[in-house]
Each structure stands twice: as structure tokens, then as C-alpha cells.
Tab-separated table of C-alpha atoms and ligand atoms in Angstrom:
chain	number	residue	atom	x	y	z
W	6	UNK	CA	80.408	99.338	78.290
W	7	UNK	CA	76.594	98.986	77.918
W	8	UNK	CA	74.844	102.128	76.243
W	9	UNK	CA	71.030	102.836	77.118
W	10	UNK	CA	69.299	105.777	75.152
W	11	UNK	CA	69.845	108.495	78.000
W	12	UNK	CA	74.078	108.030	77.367
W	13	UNK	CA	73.438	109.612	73.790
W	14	UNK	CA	72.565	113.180	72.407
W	15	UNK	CA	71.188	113.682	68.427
W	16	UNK	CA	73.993	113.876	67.587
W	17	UNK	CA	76.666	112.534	70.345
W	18	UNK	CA	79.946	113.694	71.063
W	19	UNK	CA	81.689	109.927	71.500
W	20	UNK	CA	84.979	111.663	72.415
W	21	UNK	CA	83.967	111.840	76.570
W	22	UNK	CA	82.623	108.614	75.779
W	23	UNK	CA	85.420	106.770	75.106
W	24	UNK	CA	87.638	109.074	76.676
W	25	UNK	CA	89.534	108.972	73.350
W	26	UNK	CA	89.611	110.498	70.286
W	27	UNK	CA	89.394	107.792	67.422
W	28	UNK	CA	87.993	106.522	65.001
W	29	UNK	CA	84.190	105.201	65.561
W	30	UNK	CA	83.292	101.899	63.784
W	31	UNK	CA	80.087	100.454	64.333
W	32	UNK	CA	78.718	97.014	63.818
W	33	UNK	CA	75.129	96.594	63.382
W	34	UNK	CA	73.767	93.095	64.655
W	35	UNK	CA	76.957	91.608	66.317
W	36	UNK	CA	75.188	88.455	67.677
W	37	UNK	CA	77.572	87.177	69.994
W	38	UNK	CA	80.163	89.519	69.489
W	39	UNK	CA	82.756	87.338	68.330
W	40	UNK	CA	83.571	89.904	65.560
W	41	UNK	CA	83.509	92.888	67.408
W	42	UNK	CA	86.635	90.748	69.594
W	43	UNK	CA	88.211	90.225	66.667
W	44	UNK	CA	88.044	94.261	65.668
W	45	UNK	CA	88.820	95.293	69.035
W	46	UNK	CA	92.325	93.008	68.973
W	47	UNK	CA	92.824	93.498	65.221
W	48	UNK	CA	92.647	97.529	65.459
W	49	UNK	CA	93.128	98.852	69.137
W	50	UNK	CA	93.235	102.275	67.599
W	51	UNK	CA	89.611	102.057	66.819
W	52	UNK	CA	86.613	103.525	69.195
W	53	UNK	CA	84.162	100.550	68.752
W	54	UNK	CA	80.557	100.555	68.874
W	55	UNK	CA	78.118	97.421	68.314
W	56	UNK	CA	74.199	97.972	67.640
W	57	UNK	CA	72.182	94.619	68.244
W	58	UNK	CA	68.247	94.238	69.193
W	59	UNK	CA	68.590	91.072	70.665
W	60	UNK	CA	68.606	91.332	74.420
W	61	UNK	CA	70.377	87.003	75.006
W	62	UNK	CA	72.808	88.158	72.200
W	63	UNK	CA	73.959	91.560	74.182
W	64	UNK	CA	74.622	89.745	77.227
W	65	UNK	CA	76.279	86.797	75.316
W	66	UNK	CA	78.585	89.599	74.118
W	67	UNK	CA	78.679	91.776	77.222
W	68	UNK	CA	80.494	88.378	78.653
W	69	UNK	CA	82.647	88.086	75.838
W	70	UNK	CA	83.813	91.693	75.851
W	71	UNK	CA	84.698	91.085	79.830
W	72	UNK	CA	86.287	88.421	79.241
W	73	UNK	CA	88.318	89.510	75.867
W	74	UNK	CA	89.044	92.837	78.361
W	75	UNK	CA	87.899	95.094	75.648
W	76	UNK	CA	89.070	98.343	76.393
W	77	UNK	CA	87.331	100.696	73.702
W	78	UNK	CA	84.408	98.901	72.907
W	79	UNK	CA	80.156	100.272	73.631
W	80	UNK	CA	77.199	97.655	73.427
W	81	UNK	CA	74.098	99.302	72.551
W	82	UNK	CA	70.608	96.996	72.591
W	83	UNK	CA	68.780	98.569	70.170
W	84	UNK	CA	68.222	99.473	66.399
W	85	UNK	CA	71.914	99.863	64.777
W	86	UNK	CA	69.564	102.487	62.425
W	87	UNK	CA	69.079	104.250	65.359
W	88	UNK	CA	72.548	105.014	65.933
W	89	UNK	CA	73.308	105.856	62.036
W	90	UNK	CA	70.243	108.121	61.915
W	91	UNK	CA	70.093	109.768	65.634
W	92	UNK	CA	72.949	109.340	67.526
W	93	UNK	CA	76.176	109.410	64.974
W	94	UNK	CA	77.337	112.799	64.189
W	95	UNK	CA	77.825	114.218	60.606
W	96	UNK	CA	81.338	112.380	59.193
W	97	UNK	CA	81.639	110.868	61.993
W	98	UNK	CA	81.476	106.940	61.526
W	99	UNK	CA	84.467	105.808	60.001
W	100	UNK	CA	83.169	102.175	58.970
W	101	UNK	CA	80.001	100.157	59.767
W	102	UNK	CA	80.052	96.275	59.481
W	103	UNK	CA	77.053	94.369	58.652
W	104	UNK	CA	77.755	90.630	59.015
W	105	UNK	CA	74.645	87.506	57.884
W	106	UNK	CA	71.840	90.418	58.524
W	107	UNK	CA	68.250	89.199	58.445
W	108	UNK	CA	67.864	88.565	54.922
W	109	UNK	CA	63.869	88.877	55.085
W	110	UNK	CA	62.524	86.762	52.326
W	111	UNK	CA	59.206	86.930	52.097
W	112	UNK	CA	57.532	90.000	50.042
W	113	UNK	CA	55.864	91.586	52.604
W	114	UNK	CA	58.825	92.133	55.660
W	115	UNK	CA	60.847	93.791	52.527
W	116	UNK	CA	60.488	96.924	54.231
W	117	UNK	CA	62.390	95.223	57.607
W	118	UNK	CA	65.798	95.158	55.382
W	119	UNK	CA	68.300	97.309	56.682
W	120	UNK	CA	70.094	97.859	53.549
W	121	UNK	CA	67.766	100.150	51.535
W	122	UNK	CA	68.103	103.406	49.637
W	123	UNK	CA	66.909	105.303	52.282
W	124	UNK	CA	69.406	103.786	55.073
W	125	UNK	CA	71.897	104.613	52.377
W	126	UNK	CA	71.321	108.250	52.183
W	127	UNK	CA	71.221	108.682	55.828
W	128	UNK	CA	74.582	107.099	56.295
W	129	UNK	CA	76.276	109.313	53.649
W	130	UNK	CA	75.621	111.821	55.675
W	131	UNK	CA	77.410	110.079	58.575
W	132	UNK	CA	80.283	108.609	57.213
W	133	UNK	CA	83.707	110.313	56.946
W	134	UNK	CA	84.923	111.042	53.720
W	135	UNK	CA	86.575	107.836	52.559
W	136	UNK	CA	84.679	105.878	55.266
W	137	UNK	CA	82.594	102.622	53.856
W	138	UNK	CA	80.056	100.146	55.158
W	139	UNK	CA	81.283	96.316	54.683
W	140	UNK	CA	78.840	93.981	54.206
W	141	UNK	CA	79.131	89.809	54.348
W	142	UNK	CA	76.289	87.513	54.052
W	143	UNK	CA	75.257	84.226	53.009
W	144	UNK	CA	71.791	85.341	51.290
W	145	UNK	CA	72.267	85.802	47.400
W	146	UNK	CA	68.897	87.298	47.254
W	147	UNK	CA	69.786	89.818	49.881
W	148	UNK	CA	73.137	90.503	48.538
W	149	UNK	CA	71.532	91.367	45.176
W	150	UNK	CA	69.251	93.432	46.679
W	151	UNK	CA	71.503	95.434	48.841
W	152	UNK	CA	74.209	95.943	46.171
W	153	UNK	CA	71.287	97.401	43.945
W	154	UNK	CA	70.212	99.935	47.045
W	155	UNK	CA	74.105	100.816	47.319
W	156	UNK	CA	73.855	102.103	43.278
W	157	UNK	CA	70.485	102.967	43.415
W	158	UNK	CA	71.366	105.446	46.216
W	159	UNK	CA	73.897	107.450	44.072
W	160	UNK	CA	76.207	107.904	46.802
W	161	UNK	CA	78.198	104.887	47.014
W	162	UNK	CA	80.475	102.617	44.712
W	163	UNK	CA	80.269	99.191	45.324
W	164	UNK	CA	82.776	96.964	45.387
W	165	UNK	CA	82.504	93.305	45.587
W	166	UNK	CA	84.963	90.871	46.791
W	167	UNK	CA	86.330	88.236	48.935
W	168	UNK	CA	85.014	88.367	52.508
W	169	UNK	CA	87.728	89.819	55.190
W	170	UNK	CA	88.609	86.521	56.345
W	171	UNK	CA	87.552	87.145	60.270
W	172	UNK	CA	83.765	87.406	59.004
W	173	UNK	CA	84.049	83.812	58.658
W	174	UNK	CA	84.681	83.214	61.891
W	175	UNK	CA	81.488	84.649	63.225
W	176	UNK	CA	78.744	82.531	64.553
W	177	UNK	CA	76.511	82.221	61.232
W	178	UNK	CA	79.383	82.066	59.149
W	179	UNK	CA	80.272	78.903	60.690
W	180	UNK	CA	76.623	77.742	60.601
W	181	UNK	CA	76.631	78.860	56.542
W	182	UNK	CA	79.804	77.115	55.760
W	183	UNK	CA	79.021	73.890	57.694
W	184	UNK	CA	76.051	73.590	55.060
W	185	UNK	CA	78.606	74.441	51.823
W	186	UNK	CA	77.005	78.237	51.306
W	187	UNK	CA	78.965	80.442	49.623
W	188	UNK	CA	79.450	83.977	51.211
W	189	UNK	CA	79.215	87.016	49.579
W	190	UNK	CA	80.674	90.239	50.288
W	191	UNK	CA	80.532	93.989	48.931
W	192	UNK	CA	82.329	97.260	50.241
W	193	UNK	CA	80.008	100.487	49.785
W	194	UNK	CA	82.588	103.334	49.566
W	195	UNK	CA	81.174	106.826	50.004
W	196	UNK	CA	81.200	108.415	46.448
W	197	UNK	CA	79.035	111.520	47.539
W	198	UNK	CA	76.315	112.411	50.357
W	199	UNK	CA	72.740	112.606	49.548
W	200	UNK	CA	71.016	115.767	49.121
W	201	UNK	CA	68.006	115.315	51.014
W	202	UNK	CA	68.316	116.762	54.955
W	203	UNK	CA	68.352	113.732	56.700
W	204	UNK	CA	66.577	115.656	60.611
W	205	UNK	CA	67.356	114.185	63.547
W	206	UNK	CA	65.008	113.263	66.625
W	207	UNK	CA	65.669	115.614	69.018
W	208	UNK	CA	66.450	115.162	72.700
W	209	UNK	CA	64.198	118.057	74.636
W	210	UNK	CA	64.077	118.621	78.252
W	211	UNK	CA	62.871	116.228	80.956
W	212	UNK	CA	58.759	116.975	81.294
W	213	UNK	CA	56.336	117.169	83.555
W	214	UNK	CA	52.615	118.252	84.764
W	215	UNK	CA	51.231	119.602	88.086
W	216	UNK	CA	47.623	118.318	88.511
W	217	UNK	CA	44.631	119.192	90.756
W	218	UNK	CA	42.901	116.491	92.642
W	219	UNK	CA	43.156	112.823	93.953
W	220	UNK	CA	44.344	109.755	93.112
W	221	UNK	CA	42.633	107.581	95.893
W	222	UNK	CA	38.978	107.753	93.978
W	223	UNK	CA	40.886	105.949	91.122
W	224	UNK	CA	40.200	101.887	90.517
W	225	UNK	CA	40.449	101.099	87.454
W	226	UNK	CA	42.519	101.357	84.645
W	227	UNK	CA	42.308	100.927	80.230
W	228	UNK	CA	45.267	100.928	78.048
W	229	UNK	CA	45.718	104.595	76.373
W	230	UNK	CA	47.337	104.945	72.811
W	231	UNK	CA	48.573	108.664	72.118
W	232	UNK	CA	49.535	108.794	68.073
W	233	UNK	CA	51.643	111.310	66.615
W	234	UNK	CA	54.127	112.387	63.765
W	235	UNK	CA	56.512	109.691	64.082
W	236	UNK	CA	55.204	107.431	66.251
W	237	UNK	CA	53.293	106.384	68.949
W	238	UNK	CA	53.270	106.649	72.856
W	239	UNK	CA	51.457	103.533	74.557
W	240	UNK	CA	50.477	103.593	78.548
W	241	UNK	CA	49.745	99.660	78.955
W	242	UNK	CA	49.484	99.188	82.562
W	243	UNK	CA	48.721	101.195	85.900
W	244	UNK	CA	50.324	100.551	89.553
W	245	UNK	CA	48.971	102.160	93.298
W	246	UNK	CA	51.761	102.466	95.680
W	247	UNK	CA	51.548	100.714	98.443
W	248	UNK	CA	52.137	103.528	101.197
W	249	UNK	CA	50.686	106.262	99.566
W	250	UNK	CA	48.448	106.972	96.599
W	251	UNK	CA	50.409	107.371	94.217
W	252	UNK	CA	50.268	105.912	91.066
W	253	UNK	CA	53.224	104.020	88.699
W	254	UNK	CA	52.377	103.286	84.942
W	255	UNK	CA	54.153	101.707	82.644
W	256	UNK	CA	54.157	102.792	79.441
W	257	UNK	CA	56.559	102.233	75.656
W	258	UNK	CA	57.645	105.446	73.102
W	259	UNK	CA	57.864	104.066	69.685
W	260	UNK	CA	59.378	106.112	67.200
W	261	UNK	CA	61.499	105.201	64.380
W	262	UNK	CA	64.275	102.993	65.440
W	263	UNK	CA	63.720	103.438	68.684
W	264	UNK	CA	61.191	102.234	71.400
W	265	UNK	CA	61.436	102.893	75.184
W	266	UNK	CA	59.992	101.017	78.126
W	267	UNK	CA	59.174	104.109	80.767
W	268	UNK	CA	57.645	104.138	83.890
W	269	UNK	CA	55.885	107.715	84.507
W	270	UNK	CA	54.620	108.136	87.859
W	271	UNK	CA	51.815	110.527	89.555
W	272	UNK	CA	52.701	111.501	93.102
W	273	UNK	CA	50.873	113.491	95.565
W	274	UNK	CA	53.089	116.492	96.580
W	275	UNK	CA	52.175	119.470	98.453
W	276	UNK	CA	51.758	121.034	95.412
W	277	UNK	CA	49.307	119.288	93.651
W	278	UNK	CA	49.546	115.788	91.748
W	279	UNK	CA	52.964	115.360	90.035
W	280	UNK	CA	53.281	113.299	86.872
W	281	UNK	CA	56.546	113.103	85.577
W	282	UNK	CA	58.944	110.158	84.123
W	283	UNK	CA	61.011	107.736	86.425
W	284	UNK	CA	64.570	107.367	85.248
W	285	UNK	CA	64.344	103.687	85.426
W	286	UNK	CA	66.195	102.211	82.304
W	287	UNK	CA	67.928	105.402	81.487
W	288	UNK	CA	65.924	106.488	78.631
W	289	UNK	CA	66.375	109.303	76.228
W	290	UNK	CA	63.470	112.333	76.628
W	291	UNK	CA	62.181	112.312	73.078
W	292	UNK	CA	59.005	113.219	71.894
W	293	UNK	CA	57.855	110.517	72.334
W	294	UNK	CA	58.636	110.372	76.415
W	295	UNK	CA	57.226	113.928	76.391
W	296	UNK	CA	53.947	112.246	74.801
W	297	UNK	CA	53.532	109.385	76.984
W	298	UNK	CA	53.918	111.646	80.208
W	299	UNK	CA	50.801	114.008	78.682
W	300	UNK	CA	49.116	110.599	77.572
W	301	UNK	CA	49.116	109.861	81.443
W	302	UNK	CA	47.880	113.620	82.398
W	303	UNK	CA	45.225	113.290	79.838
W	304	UNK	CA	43.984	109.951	81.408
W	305	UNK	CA	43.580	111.311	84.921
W	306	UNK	CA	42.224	114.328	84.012
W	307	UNK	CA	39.309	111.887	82.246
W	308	UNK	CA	39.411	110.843	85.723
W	309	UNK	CA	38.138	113.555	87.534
W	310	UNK	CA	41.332	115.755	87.826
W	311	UNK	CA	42.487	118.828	86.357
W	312	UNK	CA	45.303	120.182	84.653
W	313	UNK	CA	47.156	122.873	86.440
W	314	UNK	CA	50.427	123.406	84.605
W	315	UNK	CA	52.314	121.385	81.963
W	316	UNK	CA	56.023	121.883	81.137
W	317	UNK	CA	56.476	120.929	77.583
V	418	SAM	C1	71.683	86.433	61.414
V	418	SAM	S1	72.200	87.247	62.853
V	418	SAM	C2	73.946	87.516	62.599
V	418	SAM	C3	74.694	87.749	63.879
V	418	SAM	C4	76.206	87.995	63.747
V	418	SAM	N1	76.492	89.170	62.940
V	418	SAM	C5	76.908	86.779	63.189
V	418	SAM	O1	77.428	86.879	62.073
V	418	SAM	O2	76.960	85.758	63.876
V	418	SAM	C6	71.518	88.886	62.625
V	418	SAM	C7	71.567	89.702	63.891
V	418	SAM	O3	71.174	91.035	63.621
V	418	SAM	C8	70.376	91.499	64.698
V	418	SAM	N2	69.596	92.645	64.176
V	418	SAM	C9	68.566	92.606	63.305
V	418	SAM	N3	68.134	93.861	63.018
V	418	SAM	C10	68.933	94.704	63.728
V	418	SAM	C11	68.992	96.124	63.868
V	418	SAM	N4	68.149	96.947	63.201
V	418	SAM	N5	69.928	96.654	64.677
V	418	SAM	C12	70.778	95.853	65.355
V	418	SAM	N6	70.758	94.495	65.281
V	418	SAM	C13	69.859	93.933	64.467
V	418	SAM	C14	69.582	90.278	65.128
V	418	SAM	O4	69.116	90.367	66.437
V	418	SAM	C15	70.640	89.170	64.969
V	418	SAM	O5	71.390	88.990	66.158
């Protein structure tokens, strides 16, 4: 029921999954999850999948799913653009809920808004023909602002409306109501996908690098930033096994919509020095992995050790 990186592809076949063919309707931000337990008893003949970043909220729902004995229903922590942009395949979302997202206020975290032109044009792409996003929030501003996106994206017609009644029922609904908001509301029906190729990030093969040299001369340590097209691989902290010499570093891929906390380790073998990624945390092997394993061979070969082979 919980989804880590390493469970999906670009793009993933939800089918094995689910071990159903249906139709796949995501929610980004689910909070608590009391609306995906609402869609999960109001349409059983839906493959459910809920997007949220917040790590309290995903176990909150996690509980509620257990307890609710959701049957077709996948929590993700993480980006809910990450699974419209990566992981969804072409046509393949049937619906995507949006319910109270962050409304971002001020000027300058505009750019944190989910509902942009940009998100729009990836997610014609991934929606089915017919298929629609429904969104329901309390925040004029933001409801303004994403209807505007919707048009200015030329692929969707926009429909505004009563809320579906269950989206008051959610958590911040209540807490909106309570204070005499009004909700607002909008279906964004897919008119026509965008032109522009929307790529993908690519899985690629697990890596690793054989070095020459040892690891017991080493004793110290500085944080090492690797930068590249997309994003940015970060070792922040080095560990020494306690019965040997090897050494454990943790390190974070961030690329768009998605970050990863890895551990990468560098063993001793009797071939030579092995760095290569733990599978702690199940992550996906992005570029970004790939760059955070060579971030650690390029630090210990500033150390005194040399590269022998790399497998990228
Ligand atoms: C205001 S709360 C609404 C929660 C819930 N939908 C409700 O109505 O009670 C917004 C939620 O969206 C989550 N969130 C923000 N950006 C997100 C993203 N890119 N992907 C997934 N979840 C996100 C936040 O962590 C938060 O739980």
C-alpha cells in the first residue's frame, strides 16, 4: 500500500500493481486521507493512487486506509507532480483530485503552485481522453489563478461549479467552513494535449565504481555538491564501519519533483574498493543516484585513491 520511488518505472505499468486493470485516479495532497476513503467506498471500480509530501499526513492516512480496509488504494510520499510528470503513463490517469492545495500567497513562492500552465501541459499528455482534474479550494486568489492556467494552457475547458459534496468533508474543508469561507470548485476537462514533448526522467541501471587504494588513511570528511542538468546530487555526511573500513555516506538526489535520501557505501573487496548505492529506502536509480555514487568516487579519489572502472 505504501509506494517508494524504486516500485515505479518512467512510465509505470500500474496493472501488476494493483493486480487489476482499472481506472487510475490520483489525488495530489490527500492530508489525512479522509477523501481518498471516501473514493475508495464511493467507486470500488477505481485503481486509486494518493501523492502527499507530508511524511505525519501519510501515516495518518496509511492508518486510515488499514482501518477503512482499502483494497485498491497506493500512498506515495512524495511530489503528486512527480507522479503526473514521471511515473503516469501517456492516457493513463483517468482523474486527478486536488482538494484546499497550498494556495501560496506571497509573490515570490508563486512558482511553488501546483496549478500552472506548465503542470497543465504535462497532464494533457497523461490524462485519458475525456479524463479531467477536479479542483476544490477555499482560496479565491488561488482559484482565480488556477482557472486562468487551465485556459491559458489551451488544452482544457473549465468548468466551474458546486463542489462534489464529499470534498467538504475533508479535513480543511471543515476547518474553512467552521470560519464561513466559501469553497470554490472548477472541473478542467481535457479539450486537447499540448504540443510540446513533455521527456521523462529516466530510470537507468543500478551503478557502480571499482577503486584502487585504502580507506583506513581517511579521517575526515566535507560536504560535496555535484550540479547537473536537472538537479543536484548532495553527499552530506560520511560513516567508518565499525568492523572493517569501510565507509557509509549519506547523501540526497534532487531533481525535479523528486529528491532521494541514499546511502552509497565504499567497501573493501578483493577486488579493489567498491562504491555503489545501498538499497535502503527503495529508491529509484535516476541520474541523479548515478551522480551522487560518482560524487562519492570523485571525493576519494581527492583522497588519495584511484579510479579503476566506473559503470555508468
Ligand atoms: C491544505 S492541505 C489539504 C489536505 C487535504 N487535501 C484536505 O483537504 O484536508 C495541502 C496538502 O497538500 C500537500 N502537498 C503540497 N504540495 C504537494 C505536492 N506537490 N504533492 C503532494 N502533496 C502536496 C501538503 O503536504 C498538504 O498536506
Amino acid at each position: 500500500m505504501l509506494l517508494s520511488p524504486g516500485d515505479f518505472s518512467t512510465p509505470t505499468e500500474f496493472t501488476p500493481l494493483f493486480g487489476r486493470e482499472a481506472p487510475l485516479v490520483l489525488e495530489i495532497g490527500f492530508g489525512d486521507g479522509r477523501y481518498l476513503e471516501h473514493l475508495q467506498a464511493a467507486h470500488p471500480e477505481w485503481n486509486l493512487i494518493g501523492a502527499e509530501i507530508s511524511l505525519g499526513s501519510v501515516w495518518r492516512a496509511y492508518r486510515r486506509m488499514r482501518r477503512c480496509r482499502a483494497q485498491h488504494v497506493h500512498l506515495y510520499k512524495g511530489s503528486g507532480r512527480f507522479i503526473v510528470r514521471d511515473v503516469a503513463p501517456d492516457g493513463g490517469l483517468h482523474r486527478v483530485y486536488v482538494n484546499f492545495p497550498d494556495p501560496w500567497p506571497r509573490k515570490r513562492h508563486l512558482k511553488n503552485r501546483l496549478l500552472q500552465v506548465p503542470f497543465f501541459h504535462i497532464l494533457s499528455h497523461r490524462l485519458e481522453e475525456g479524463g479531467d482534474l477536479l479542483l476544490t479550494t477555499d482560496h479565491p486568489e488561488y482559484f482565480a489563478f488556477s482557472v486562468e492556467q487551465g485556459k491559458a494552457s489551451g488544452c482544457f475547458a473549465v468548468v466551474e461549479g458546486p463542489p462534489p459534496p464529499a470534498t467538504l468533508e475533508t479535513k480543511y474543508a471543515r476547518k474553512w467552513l467552521d470560519q464561513k469561507k466559501p469553497i470554490y470548485h472548477a472541473r478542467f476537462l481535457l479539450k486537447q494535449r499540448a504540443e510540446a514533448i513533455i521527456t521523462r526522467n529516466p530510470v537507468i541501471p543500478m551503478q557502480h565504481a571499482i577503486l584502487d587504494g585504502t580507506l583506513s588513511d581517511i579521517g575526515t570528511f566535507s560536504k560535496q555538491v555535484r550540479s547537473f542538468r536537472g538537479g543536484h546530487a548532495i553527499v552530506l555526511e560520511a560513516y567508518r564501519d565499525l568492523a572493517s573500513e569501510g565507509l557509509l555516506f549519506k547523501a540526497v538526489s534532487e531533481e525535479e519533483d523528486l529528491r532521494q535520501e541514499l546511502i552509497i557505501q565504499a567497501w573493501p573487496t578483493e577486488d579493489g574498493v567498491l562504491v555503489s548505492l545501498q538499497p535502503f529506502g527503495n529508491p529509484m536509480t535516476t541520474r541523479g543516484v548515478r551522480e551522487s555514487v560518482m560524487a562519492v568516487a570523485d571525493w576519494l579519489t581527492s583522497q588519495g585513491l584511484s579510479l579503476r572502472q566506473a559503470w555508468i
